[in-house]
mmCIF file of C-alpha atoms in Angstrom:
data_model
loop_
_atom_site.group_PDB
_atom_site.id
_atom_site.type_symbol
_atom_site.label_atom_id
_atom_site.label_comp_id
_atom_site.label_asym_id
_atom_site.label_seq_id
_atom_site.Cartn_x
_atom_site.Cartn_y
_atom_site.Cartn_z
ATOM 1 C CA MET A 1139 23.631 -56.768 58.578
ATOM 2 C CA ARG A 1140 25.062 -59.203 56.057
ATOM 3 C CA THR A 1141 26.416 -56.286 54.047
ATOM 4 C CA ILE A 1142 27.960 -54.660 57.115
ATOM 5 C CA THR A 1143 29.445 -57.966 58.295
ATOM 6 C CA GLY A 1144 30.877 -58.672 54.846
ATOM 7 C CA ALA A 1145 32.371 -55.205 54.576
ATOM 8 C CA ALA A 1146 33.930 -55.515 58.038
ATOM 9 C CA ALA A 1147 35.408 -58.905 57.183
ATOM 10 C CA ALA A 1148 36.786 -57.583 53.910
ATOM 11 C CA ALA A 1149 38.328 -54.609 55.725
ATOM 12 C CA CYS A 1150 39.979 -56.904 58.282
ATOM 13 C CA ILE A 1151 41.418 -59.115 55.541
ATOM 14 C CA ALA A 1152 42.693 -56.067 53.656
ATOM 15 C CA ILE A 1153 44.358 -54.693 56.808
ATOM 16 C CA ALA A 1154 45.943 -58.076 57.510
ATOM 17 C CA PHE A 1155 47.443 -58.334 54.019
ATOM 18 C CA ALA A 1156 48.538 -54.693 54.003
ATOM 19 C CA GLY A 1157 50.122 -55.023 57.454
ATOM 20 C CA ALA A 1158 52.021 -58.149 56.397
ATOM 21 C CA PHE A 1159 53.187 -56.406 53.219
ATOM 22 C CA LEU A 1160 54.431 -53.387 55.174
ATOM 23 C CA ALA A 1161 56.221 -55.627 57.697
ATOM 24 C CA GLU A 1162 58.005 -57.541 54.937
ATOM 25 C CA ASN A 1163 59.156 -54.292 53.339
ATOM 26 C CA ALA A 1164 60.361 -52.887 56.662
ATOM 27 C CA LEU A 1165 62.311 -56.028 57.584
ATOM 28 C CA HIS A 1166 63.985 -56.607 54.215
ATOM 29 C CA VAL A 1167 66.314 -54.092 52.573
ATOM 30 C CA PRO A 1168 66.549 -54.960 48.861
ATOM 31 C CA ASP A 1169 69.846 -53.215 48.040
ATOM 32 C CA HIS A 1170 73.025 -54.925 49.265
ATOM 33 C CA THR A 1171 75.646 -52.714 47.633
ATOM 34 C CA ARG A 1172 79.176 -53.945 48.304
ATOM 35 C CA SER A 1173 82.121 -51.565 48.026
ATOM 36 C CA PRO A 1174 85.682 -52.883 47.644
ATOM 37 C CA LEU A 1175 88.489 -52.057 50.056
ATOM 38 C CA LEU A 1176 90.081 -50.008 47.260
ATOM 39 C CA TYR A 1177 87.256 -47.495 47.739
ATOM 40 C CA ALA A 1178 88.126 -47.110 51.429
ATOM 41 C CA GLN A 1179 91.843 -46.862 50.684
ATOM 42 C CA ALA A 1180 91.214 -44.108 48.143
ATOM 43 C CA PHE A 1181 89.137 -42.245 50.725
ATOM 44 C CA ALA A 1182 91.917 -42.656 53.313
ATOM 45 C CA ARG A 1183 94.474 -41.101 50.950
ATOM 46 C CA GLN A 1184 92.177 -38.137 50.333
ATOM 47 C CA ALA A 1185 91.366 -37.726 54.030
ATOM 48 C CA GLY A 1186 94.960 -37.051 55.025
ATOM 49 C CA ALA A 1187 98.535 -38.258 55.056
ATOM 50 C CA GLY A 1188 99.228 -41.336 57.151
ATOM 51 C CA ILE A 1189 95.595 -42.522 57.406
ATOM 52 C CA SER A 1190 95.170 -46.238 56.702
ATOM 53 C CA ALA A 1191 92.124 -48.378 55.894
ATOM 54 C CA GLU A 1192 91.515 -52.083 56.420
ATOM 55 C CA GLU A 1193 88.654 -54.559 56.314
ATOM 56 C CA ALA A 1194 87.045 -55.325 59.672
ATOM 57 C CA GLN A 1195 84.846 -58.302 60.532
ATOM 58 C CA ALA A 1196 82.861 -59.327 63.585
ATOM 59 C CA ILE A 1197 80.636 -62.281 64.427
ATOM 60 C CA ALA A 1198 77.281 -61.324 65.919
ATOM 61 C CA PRO A 1199 75.061 -63.594 68.044
ATOM 62 C CA GLY A 1200 73.602 -66.335 65.892
ATOM 63 C CA GLY A 1201 76.767 -66.514 63.804
ATOM 64 C CA VAL A 1202 75.895 -63.519 61.603
ATOM 65 C CA ARG A 1203 79.004 -62.169 59.895
ATOM 66 C CA LEU A 1204 79.331 -58.389 59.968
ATOM 67 C CA ALA A 1205 81.556 -56.353 57.668
ATOM 68 C CA GLY A 1206 83.038 -52.894 57.974
ATOM 69 C CA TRP A 1207 86.068 -50.696 57.410
ATOM 70 C CA LEU A 1208 88.470 -49.621 60.117
ATOM 71 C CA PHE A 1209 90.377 -46.387 59.547
ATOM 72 C CA THR A 1210 93.453 -45.567 61.627
ATOM 73 C CA PRO A 1211 94.572 -41.916 61.901
ATOM 74 C CA ALA A 1212 98.103 -40.708 61.435
ATOM 75 C CA HIS A 1213 98.215 -39.368 65.008
ATOM 76 C CA PRO A 1214 95.932 -41.484 67.239
ATOM 77 C CA ASN A 1215 94.423 -39.873 70.328
ATOM 78 C CA GLY A 1216 93.597 -43.158 72.064
ATOM 79 C CA ALA A 1217 89.899 -43.095 71.160
ATOM 80 C CA ALA A 1218 87.731 -44.853 68.592
ATOM 81 C CA ALA A 1219 84.310 -44.060 67.161
ATOM 82 C CA ILE A 1220 81.727 -46.382 65.641
ATOM 83 C CA VAL A 1221 79.955 -44.469 62.859
ATOM 84 C CA LEU A 1222 76.716 -46.086 61.722
ATOM 85 C CA HIS A 1223 74.604 -45.361 58.631
ATOM 86 C CA GLY A 1224 70.836 -45.168 58.228
ATOM 87 C CA ILE A 1225 68.228 -47.446 56.657
ATOM 88 C CA GLY A 1226 68.962 -48.548 53.107
ATOM 89 C CA ASP A 1227 72.462 -47.049 53.177
ATOM 90 C CA THR A 1228 75.926 -48.592 53.661
ATOM 91 C CA ARG A 1229 79.238 -47.676 55.273
ATOM 92 C CA THR A 1230 80.100 -45.438 52.303
ATOM 93 C CA GLY A 1231 77.334 -43.074 53.393
ATOM 94 C CA VAL A 1232 79.108 -42.010 56.586
ATOM 95 C CA LEU A 1233 82.604 -41.326 55.246
ATOM 96 C CA GLY A 1234 81.990 -37.587 55.575
ATOM 97 C CA GLN A 1235 81.714 -37.994 59.347
ATOM 98 C CA ALA A 1236 84.723 -40.305 59.351
ATOM 99 C CA ARG A 1237 86.842 -37.599 57.747
ATOM 100 C CA PHE A 1238 86.600 -35.031 60.571
ATOM 101 C CA LEU A 1239 86.944 -37.696 63.254
ATOM 102 C CA LEU A 1240 90.131 -39.006 61.657
ATOM 103 C CA ALA A 1241 91.484 -35.453 61.473
ATOM 104 C CA ALA A 1242 90.910 -35.203 65.236
ATOM 105 C CA GLY A 1243 92.857 -38.412 65.896
ATOM 106 C CA TYR A 1244 90.015 -40.919 66.314
ATOM 107 C CA ALA A 1245 90.193 -44.420 64.921
ATOM 108 C CA VAL A 1246 86.932 -44.850 62.983
ATOM 109 C CA LEU A 1247 84.938 -48.007 62.373
ATOM 110 C CA THR A 1248 82.256 -47.779 59.659
ATOM 111 C CA PRO A 1249 80.221 -51.015 59.669
ATOM 112 C CA ASP A 1250 77.540 -52.168 57.296
ATOM 113 C CA SER A 1251 74.518 -52.725 59.529
ATOM 114 C CA ARG A 1252 73.091 -56.260 59.441
ATOM 115 C CA GLY A 1253 70.963 -56.831 56.366
ATOM 116 C CA HIS A 1254 72.840 -54.037 54.569
ATOM 117 C CA GLY A 1255 75.856 -53.957 52.282
ATOM 118 C CA ALA A 1256 78.298 -56.807 52.837
ATOM 119 C CA SER A 1257 77.021 -57.729 56.308
ATOM 120 C CA GLY A 1258 74.981 -60.880 56.785
ATOM 121 C CA GLY A 1259 71.574 -61.221 58.340
ATOM 122 C CA GLU A 1260 68.401 -61.339 56.293
ATOM 123 C CA LEU A 1261 66.390 -58.994 58.492
ATOM 124 C CA THR A 1262 66.647 -55.355 59.504
ATOM 125 C CA THR A 1263 65.214 -55.155 63.026
ATOM 126 C CA TYR A 1264 65.783 -51.454 63.893
ATOM 127 C CA GLY A 1265 67.957 -52.176 66.911
ATOM 128 C CA VAL A 1266 66.285 -55.298 68.330
ATOM 129 C CA ARG A 1267 69.138 -57.509 67.109
ATOM 130 C CA GLU A 1268 71.552 -54.811 65.966
ATOM 131 C CA ALA A 1269 72.197 -53.680 69.545
ATOM 132 C CA ALA A 1270 74.119 -56.913 70.139
ATOM 133 C CA ASP A 1271 76.016 -56.325 66.888
ATOM 134 C CA ILE A 1272 77.319 -53.034 68.294
ATOM 135 C CA HIS A 1273 78.577 -54.932 71.349
ATOM 136 C CA ALA A 1274 80.530 -57.259 69.037
ATOM 137 C CA TRP A 1275 82.071 -54.287 67.226
ATOM 138 C CA ALA A 1276 82.954 -52.651 70.545
ATOM 139 C CA ASP A 1277 84.759 -55.824 71.626
ATOM 140 C CA LEU A 1278 86.799 -55.694 68.423
ATOM 141 C CA LEU A 1279 87.771 -52.052 68.853
ATOM 142 C CA MET A 1280 88.618 -52.252 72.539
ATOM 143 C CA SER A 1281 90.895 -55.226 71.875
ATOM 144 C CA ARG A 1282 93.055 -53.125 69.547
ATOM 145 C CA PRO A 1283 96.318 -51.789 70.989
ATOM 146 C CA GLY A 1284 96.215 -48.091 71.788
ATOM 147 C CA ILE A 1285 92.419 -47.753 71.908
ATOM 148 C CA GLU A 1286 91.236 -46.822 75.396
ATOM 149 C CA ARG A 1287 88.013 -44.830 74.845
ATOM 150 C CA LEU A 1288 84.914 -45.581 72.797
ATOM 151 C CA TYR A 1289 82.388 -43.212 71.195
ATOM 152 C CA GLY A 1290 79.578 -43.533 68.673
ATOM 153 C CA LEU A 1291 78.011 -41.415 65.957
ATOM 154 C CA GLY A 1292 74.935 -42.502 64.026
ATOM 155 C CA GLN A 1293 72.526 -41.240 61.406
ATOM 156 C CA SER A 1294 68.778 -41.963 61.457
ATOM 157 C CA MET A 1295 68.374 -45.714 62.052
ATOM 158 C CA GLY A 1296 72.087 -45.928 62.871
ATOM 159 C CA ALA A 1297 71.602 -43.338 65.603
ATOM 160 C CA ALA A 1298 68.653 -45.271 67.016
ATOM 161 C CA ILE A 1299 70.644 -48.528 67.023
ATOM 162 C CA LEU A 1300 73.536 -46.932 68.907
ATOM 163 C CA ILE A 1301 71.170 -45.596 71.576
ATOM 164 C CA GLU A 1302 69.473 -48.992 71.895
ATOM 165 C CA SER A 1303 72.882 -50.640 72.335
ATOM 166 C CA LEU A 1304 73.588 -48.666 75.532
ATOM 167 C CA ALA A 1305 71.827 -51.249 77.701
ATOM 168 C CA ARG A 1306 74.339 -53.879 76.602
ATOM 169 C CA GLU A 1307 77.366 -51.717 75.834
ATOM 170 C CA PRO A 1308 78.418 -49.581 78.841
ATOM 171 C CA ARG A 1309 81.840 -48.731 77.410
ATOM 172 C CA PHE A 1310 80.582 -45.838 75.284
ATOM 173 C CA ARG A 1311 81.808 -42.550 76.742
ATOM 174 C CA ALA A 1312 79.240 -40.586 74.699
ATOM 175 C CA LEU A 1313 77.099 -40.758 71.566
ATOM 176 C CA ALA A 1314 76.097 -38.253 68.893
ATOM 177 C CA ALA A 1315 72.708 -39.290 67.494
ATOM 178 C CA ASP A 1316 71.603 -37.544 64.302
ATOM 179 C CA CYS A 1317 67.823 -37.878 63.758
ATOM 180 C CA PRO A 1318 67.057 -41.153 65.559
ATOM 181 C CA PHE A 1319 63.457 -42.306 65.831
ATOM 182 C CA ALA A 1320 61.851 -42.512 69.288
ATOM 183 C CA THR A 1321 59.981 -45.803 68.800
ATOM 184 C CA PHE A 1322 59.364 -48.084 65.846
ATOM 185 C CA GLU A 1323 55.614 -47.398 66.056
ATOM 186 C CA GLU A 1324 56.239 -43.657 65.769
ATOM 187 C CA ILE A 1325 58.575 -43.832 62.782
ATOM 188 C CA ALA A 1326 56.285 -46.319 61.031
ATOM 189 C CA GLY A 1327 53.385 -43.891 61.443
ATOM 190 C CA ASP A 1328 55.504 -41.018 60.141
ATOM 191 C CA ARG A 1329 56.552 -43.000 57.071
ATOM 192 C CA LEU A 1330 52.979 -43.977 56.283
ATOM 193 C CA ALA A 1331 51.943 -40.327 56.600
ATOM 194 C CA GLN A 1332 54.713 -39.335 54.175
ATOM 195 C CA HIS A 1333 53.332 -41.827 51.663
ATOM 196 C CA GLY A 1334 49.796 -40.502 51.844
ATOM 197 C CA SER A 1335 48.198 -42.486 54.671
ATOM 198 C CA PRO A 1336 44.740 -40.975 55.340
ATOM 199 C CA GLY A 1337 45.372 -40.745 59.069
ATOM 200 C CA ARG A 1338 46.083 -42.575 62.300
ATOM 201 C CA LEU A 1339 42.680 -44.298 62.228
ATOM 202 C CA ILE A 1340 43.890 -46.268 59.187
ATOM 203 C CA SER A 1341 47.651 -46.413 59.834
ATOM 204 C CA TRP A 1342 47.403 -47.587 63.452
ATOM 205 C CA PRO A 1343 45.804 -51.002 62.703
ATOM 206 C CA LEU A 1344 48.240 -51.517 59.792
ATOM 207 C CA ILE A 1345 51.221 -50.892 62.053
ATOM 208 C CA GLU A 1346 49.843 -53.003 64.884
ATOM 209 C CA PHE A 1347 49.109 -55.969 62.644
ATOM 210 C CA GLY A 1348 52.458 -55.576 60.921
ATOM 211 C CA MET A 1349 54.258 -55.836 64.265
ATOM 212 C CA VAL A 1350 52.198 -58.879 65.232
ATOM 213 C CA TYR A 1351 53.067 -60.441 61.871
ATOM 214 C CA ALA A 1352 56.796 -59.754 62.381
ATOM 215 C CA ARG A 1353 56.704 -61.401 65.795
ATOM 216 C CA ILE A 1354 54.812 -64.489 64.613
ATOM 217 C CA ARG A 1355 56.605 -64.901 61.267
ATOM 218 C CA TYR A 1356 60.160 -63.976 62.290
ATOM 219 C CA GLY A 1357 60.230 -63.870 66.085
ATOM 220 C CA VAL A 1358 61.078 -60.139 66.059
ATOM 221 C CA ASP A 1359 59.284 -57.948 68.603
ATOM 222 C CA LEU A 1360 59.521 -54.505 67.018
ATOM 223 C CA ARG A 1361 58.042 -52.919 70.143
ATOM 224 C CA ARG A 1362 61.505 -53.399 71.641
ATOM 225 C CA ALA A 1363 62.937 -51.037 69.017
ATOM 226 C CA SER A 1364 62.684 -48.024 71.319
ATOM 227 C CA PRO A 1365 65.589 -45.586 71.744
ATOM 228 C CA GLU A 1366 63.215 -43.619 73.991
ATOM 229 C CA ASP A 1367 63.147 -46.459 76.539
ATOM 230 C CA ALA A 1368 66.880 -47.045 76.175
ATOM 231 C CA LEU A 1369 67.646 -43.418 77.046
ATOM 232 C CA ARG A 1370 65.531 -43.655 80.187
ATOM 233 C CA ARG A 1371 67.715 -46.498 81.450
ATOM 234 C CA SER A 1372 71.094 -45.055 80.460
ATOM 235 C CA ARG A 1373 73.471 -42.522 81.996
ATOM 236 C CA THR A 1374 75.668 -42.252 78.898
ATOM 237 C CA PRO A 1375 75.757 -38.675 77.534
ATOM 238 C CA VAL A 1376 73.913 -38.459 74.210
ATOM 239 C CA LEU A 1377 73.905 -35.457 71.891
ATOM 240 C CA LEU A 1378 70.551 -35.541 70.062
ATOM 241 C CA ILE A 1379 70.546 -33.784 66.676
ATOM 242 C CA HIS A 1380 67.190 -33.369 64.980
#
């Protein structure tokens, strides 16, 4: 019994440390690559005549400063699109999508998600806090002269964030969501499986403890990172690409 009790205690301690380690890695993105405006201006010249690029900034709840690029087409159609990158990426990763939207007359905003690139915020919360950031960006776009309609296009985590923002941002006419996750628990399990997790029996307690750790240590409830729930409560048309 002493051996069994000791082994069980050791297993619990190991799971606790592993869960905390996984939570820290999920919440912190180590690479904060910053690209100068000259990069965006060069892209604008290549994308087509008359397209301009400028720095864009927004202040999110809590005073977090967000950074992005705003591209204006040569022949505006009265609509704007927020194009959001995935985990560990920056605004430069979605310029391919910006190109065809600009050609169609859309103004395009490419933000760095919080905790990425030049945007502030120490934590990546998979939509829990980023949903309010999208609302701040929408306010900026809809205050610009000539912009009357708002759309969104996101990749991976960016797609999930846009869907989660629908509860707070009703001005989106439609979204295109390329490979969003359904819930944080699901994507965490998938990632562990990709890295050789022996199965749900082991990964489930790691994920559960990691989420408890994130809530206690940082006040972030990752159970709220659920595009699946957000879609249930929204009437905004969403094109799911997977």
